[in-house]
mmCIF file of C-alpha atoms in Angstrom:
data_model
loop_
_atom_site.group_PDB
_atom_site.id
_atom_site.type_symbol
_atom_site.label_atom_id
_atom_site.label_comp_id
_atom_site.label_asym_id
_atom_site.label_seq_id
_atom_site.Cartn_x
_atom_site.Cartn_y
_atom_site.Cartn_z
ATOM 1 C CA MET A 1 0.000 0.000 -0.002
ATOM 2 C CA ARG A 2 2.792 2.264 0.858
ATOM 3 C CA ALA A 3 4.422 1.750 -2.522
ATOM 4 C CA VAL A 4 1.167 2.757 -4.265
ATOM 5 C CA ALA A 5 0.936 5.977 -2.242
ATOM 6 C CA LEU A 6 4.542 6.867 -3.070
ATOM 7 C CA SER A 7 4.037 6.191 -6.757
ATOM 8 C CA ARG A 8 0.992 8.464 -6.844
ATOM 9 C CA LEU A 9 2.953 11.281 -5.227
ATOM 10 C CA SER A 10 5.847 10.882 -7.605
ATOM 11 C CA ARG A 11 3.512 11.030 -10.624
ATOM 12 C CA ARG A 12 1.929 14.285 -9.484
ATOM 13 C CA PRO A 13 2.779 17.023 -12.039
ATOM 14 C CA ARG A 14 5.118 19.724 -10.816
ATOM 15 C CA GLY A 15 4.465 23.455 -11.418
ATOM 16 C CA PHE A 16 1.826 26.086 -10.725
ATOM 17 C CA THR A 17 -1.886 25.672 -11.097
ATOM 18 C CA LEU A 18 -3.978 28.087 -13.127
ATOM 19 C CA ILE A 19 -5.460 29.572 -9.966
ATOM 20 C CA GLU A 20 -2.009 30.255 -8.509
ATOM 21 C CA LEU A 21 -0.941 31.998 -11.707
ATOM 22 C CA MET A 22 -4.116 34.124 -11.792
ATOM 23 C CA VAL A 23 -3.656 35.205 -8.159
ATOM 24 C CA THR A 24 -0.031 36.141 -8.863
ATOM 25 C CA LEU A 25 -1.028 38.183 -11.928
ATOM 26 C CA ALA A 26 -3.763 39.956 -9.952
ATOM 27 C CA ILE A 27 -1.272 40.937 -7.247
ATOM 28 C CA LEU A 28 1.206 42.215 -9.860
ATOM 29 C CA ALA A 29 -1.534 44.250 -11.578
ATOM 30 C CA LEU A 30 -2.511 45.807 -8.253
ATOM 31 C CA LEU A 31 1.102 46.759 -7.503
ATOM 32 C CA ALA A 32 1.553 48.226 -11.001
ATOM 33 C CA SER A 33 -1.627 50.303 -10.673
ATOM 34 C CA VAL A 34 -0.154 51.886 -7.547
ATOM 35 C CA ALA A 35 3.388 52.343 -8.907
ATOM 36 C CA VAL A 36 2.572 54.003 -12.260
ATOM 37 C CA PRO A 37 0.805 57.104 -10.861
ATOM 38 C CA PHE A 38 3.564 57.486 -8.283
ATOM 39 C CA GLY A 39 6.169 57.377 -11.053
ATOM 40 C CA GLN A 40 4.269 59.988 -13.066
ATOM 41 C CA LEU A 41 4.030 62.253 -10.030
ATOM 42 C CA THR A 42 7.757 61.902 -9.409
ATOM 43 C CA TYR A 43 8.526 62.755 -13.047
ATOM 44 C CA GLN A 44 6.308 65.861 -12.910
ATOM 45 C CA ARG A 45 7.999 67.018 -9.705
ATOM 46 C CA GLN A 46 11.384 66.607 -11.377
ATOM 47 C CA GLN A 47 10.249 68.710 -14.350
ATOM 48 C CA GLU A 48 8.887 71.388 -12.005
ATOM 49 C CA THR A 49 12.226 71.535 -10.211
ATOM 50 C CA GLU A 50 13.992 71.971 -13.559
ATOM 51 C CA LEU A 51 11.546 74.764 -14.471
ATOM 52 C CA ARG A 52 12.200 76.599 -11.202
ATOM 53 C CA ARG A 53 15.969 76.362 -11.658
ATOM 54 C CA ALA A 54 15.796 77.523 -15.253
ATOM 55 C CA LEU A 55 13.622 80.518 -14.364
ATOM 56 C CA ILE A 56 15.984 81.497 -11.553
ATOM 57 C CA GLN A 57 19.032 81.228 -13.833
ATOM 58 C CA ILE A 58 17.550 83.277 -16.660
ATOM 59 C CA ARG A 59 16.019 85.919 -14.403
ATOM 60 C CA SER A 60 19.286 86.294 -12.491
ATOM 61 C CA ALA A 61 21.169 86.718 -15.781
ATOM 62 C CA ILE A 62 18.666 89.357 -16.950
ATOM 63 C CA ASP A 63 19.122 91.243 -13.678
ATOM 64 C CA ALA A 64 22.920 90.979 -13.947
ATOM 65 C CA TYR A 65 22.770 92.381 -17.500
ATOM 66 C CA ARG A 66 20.643 95.309 -16.238
ATOM 67 C CA GLN A 67 23.127 95.923 -13.411
ATOM 68 C CA ALA A 68 26.023 95.954 -15.885
ATOM 69 C CA VAL A 69 24.163 98.575 -17.948
ATOM 70 C CA LYS A 70 23.629 100.692 -14.809
ATOM 71 C CA GLU A 71 27.340 100.421 -13.985
ATOM 72 C CA GLY A 72 28.221 101.611 -17.486
ATOM 73 C CA ARG A 73 29.898 98.369 -18.566
ATOM 74 C CA ILE A 74 27.519 97.868 -21.527
ATOM 75 C CA ASP A 75 26.562 100.414 -24.170
ATOM 76 C CA SER A 76 22.902 101.310 -24.067
ATOM 77 C CA ALA A 77 20.801 104.046 -25.604
ATOM 78 C CA ALA A 78 19.665 106.787 -23.237
ATOM 79 C CA ASP A 79 15.989 106.022 -23.779
ATOM 80 C CA ALA A 80 16.430 102.212 -23.543
ATOM 81 C CA SER A 81 15.275 100.184 -20.547
ATOM 82 C CA GLY A 82 18.681 98.621 -19.994
ATOM 83 C CA TYR A 83 17.434 95.055 -20.329
ATOM 84 C CA PRO A 84 18.897 92.652 -22.927
ATOM 85 C CA PRO A 85 17.459 92.832 -26.457
ATOM 86 C CA ASN A 86 17.088 89.015 -26.579
ATOM 87 C CA LEU A 87 18.050 85.910 -24.619
ATOM 88 C CA ASP A 88 20.952 85.005 -26.897
ATOM 89 C CA VAL A 89 22.913 88.046 -25.702
ATOM 90 C CA LEU A 90 23.104 86.473 -22.247
ATOM 91 C CA TRP A 91 25.218 83.513 -23.410
ATOM 92 C CA LYS A 92 26.909 84.958 -26.499
ATOM 93 C CA GLY A 93 28.207 87.877 -24.454
ATOM 94 C CA VAL A 94 28.515 91.604 -25.005
ATOM 95 C CA ALA A 95 31.545 93.858 -25.188
ATOM 96 C CA ASP A 96 32.713 95.225 -21.854
ATOM 97 C CA LYS A 97 33.360 98.891 -22.617
ATOM 98 C CA THR A 98 35.320 99.395 -19.384
ATOM 99 C CA ARG A 99 38.040 96.936 -20.471
ATOM 100 C CA PRO A 100 40.519 98.038 -23.143
ATOM 101 C CA ASP A 101 41.325 94.456 -24.189
ATOM 102 C CA ALA A 102 37.862 94.098 -25.791
ATOM 103 C CA SER A 103 36.842 91.315 -23.407
ATOM 104 C CA ARG A 104 33.229 90.238 -23.255
ATOM 105 C CA LEU A 105 30.705 89.898 -20.441
ATOM 106 C CA TYR A 106 28.871 86.580 -20.267
ATOM 107 C CA PHE A 107 25.815 86.109 -18.078
ATOM 108 C CA LEU A 108 24.964 82.458 -18.832
ATOM 109 C CA ARG A 109 26.949 79.467 -20.046
ATOM 110 C CA ARG A 110 23.918 78.365 -22.017
ATOM 111 C CA ILE A 111 20.229 79.129 -22.057
ATOM 112 C CA PRO A 112 18.284 76.454 -20.172
ATOM 113 C CA ARG A 113 15.282 74.888 -21.911
ATOM 114 C CA ASP A 114 11.724 74.992 -20.668
ATOM 115 C CA PRO A 115 11.215 71.357 -19.566
ATOM 116 C CA PHE A 116 7.515 71.523 -20.473
ATOM 117 C CA TYR A 117 8.068 72.732 -24.049
ATOM 118 C CA PRO A 118 6.790 69.976 -26.389
ATOM 119 C CA ASP A 119 9.350 70.291 -29.223
ATOM 120 C CA ALA A 120 12.743 68.986 -28.113
ATOM 121 C CA SER A 121 14.402 70.129 -31.355
ATOM 122 C CA ALA A 122 13.530 73.822 -30.892
ATOM 123 C CA PRO A 123 16.371 76.158 -29.831
ATOM 124 C CA ALA A 124 16.375 76.796 -26.078
ATOM 125 C CA ALA A 125 15.705 80.527 -26.474
ATOM 126 C CA GLU A 126 12.489 79.782 -28.391
ATOM 127 C CA THR A 127 11.055 77.583 -25.643
ATOM 128 C CA TRP A 128 10.331 80.587 -23.416
ATOM 129 C CA GLY A 129 7.701 83.281 -23.563
ATOM 130 C CA LEU A 130 9.237 86.766 -23.412
ATOM 131 C CA ARG A 131 7.910 89.835 -21.644
ATOM 132 C CA SER A 132 9.257 93.251 -22.507
ATOM 133 C CA TYR A 133 9.753 96.027 -19.979
ATOM 134 C CA ARG A 134 6.816 98.014 -21.344
ATOM 135 C CA SER A 135 4.251 95.189 -21.366
ATOM 136 C CA PRO A 136 1.864 94.766 -18.427
ATOM 137 C CA PRO A 137 2.344 91.768 -16.106
ATOM 138 C CA ASP A 138 -1.181 90.414 -16.686
ATOM 139 C CA ALA A 139 -0.700 90.374 -20.490
ATOM 140 C CA PRO A 140 2.998 89.707 -21.164
ATOM 141 C CA ALA A 141 4.174 90.451 -24.692
ATOM 142 C CA ALA A 142 7.525 90.443 -26.435
ATOM 143 C CA GLY A 143 9.045 93.756 -27.423
ATOM 144 C CA GLU A 144 12.361 95.492 -27.929
ATOM 145 C CA ASP A 145 13.894 94.005 -24.789
ATOM 146 C CA VAL A 146 13.554 91.031 -22.417
ATOM 147 C CA TYR A 147 12.391 92.027 -18.944
ATOM 148 C CA ASP A 148 11.120 88.597 -17.907
ATOM 149 C CA VAL A 149 10.558 85.051 -19.174
ATOM 150 C CA TYR A 150 7.744 82.597 -18.553
ATOM 151 C CA SER A 151 6.802 79.061 -19.535
ATOM 152 C CA LEU A 152 4.654 78.622 -22.628
ATOM 153 C CA SER A 153 3.036 75.509 -21.157
ATOM 154 C CA THR A 154 -0.726 75.493 -20.664
ATOM 155 C CA ARG A 155 -0.452 72.907 -17.883
ATOM 156 C CA THR A 156 -0.993 73.529 -14.193
ATOM 157 C CA GLY A 157 1.573 72.682 -11.538
ATOM 158 C CA LEU A 158 1.103 70.391 -8.575
ATOM 159 C CA ASN A 159 0.597 73.513 -6.460
ATOM 160 C CA GLY A 160 -2.453 74.515 -8.564
ATOM 161 C CA ILE A 161 -0.723 77.474 -10.272
ATOM 162 C CA ALA A 162 -0.294 77.495 -14.048
ATOM 163 C CA TYR A 163 3.320 77.170 -15.169
ATOM 164 C CA ARG A 164 2.912 80.403 -17.173
ATOM 165 C CA GLU A 165 2.492 82.294 -13.883
ATOM 166 C CA TRP A 166 5.594 80.957 -12.121
#
């Protein structure tokens, strides 16, 4: 009798049953449904951090350019605002008129991109909305100078504020 019981056990197929596989797949699907939104949230936070850093860099460079004009290091017309004519001037540099060796003043190493701009092939300077000194803050418009930059994204941040208003 004992030999028959052992032979039955040894003939039992090895592996998982269909029910065990279905339970495992259900658990994996549940874990994936929790992990994907968390990953998307983390990615959006990373992009928002990049946007904040880029805005700080560009705005600081614009302010440094304006300060250099006030100090007389950059030529500027008497009726001009003193802000850069475009974003490219900040990384290409301008002549320092206080130095006889014709050295240049640089305010950025490169222009950072707007992380929310959809076209990755566009030049970095074109990914930003520009506000001139003479345009009102509630309706920013480009003009003869660059007083401020803003994101062109229509999305809203995790804090509930549109990226255009950051």
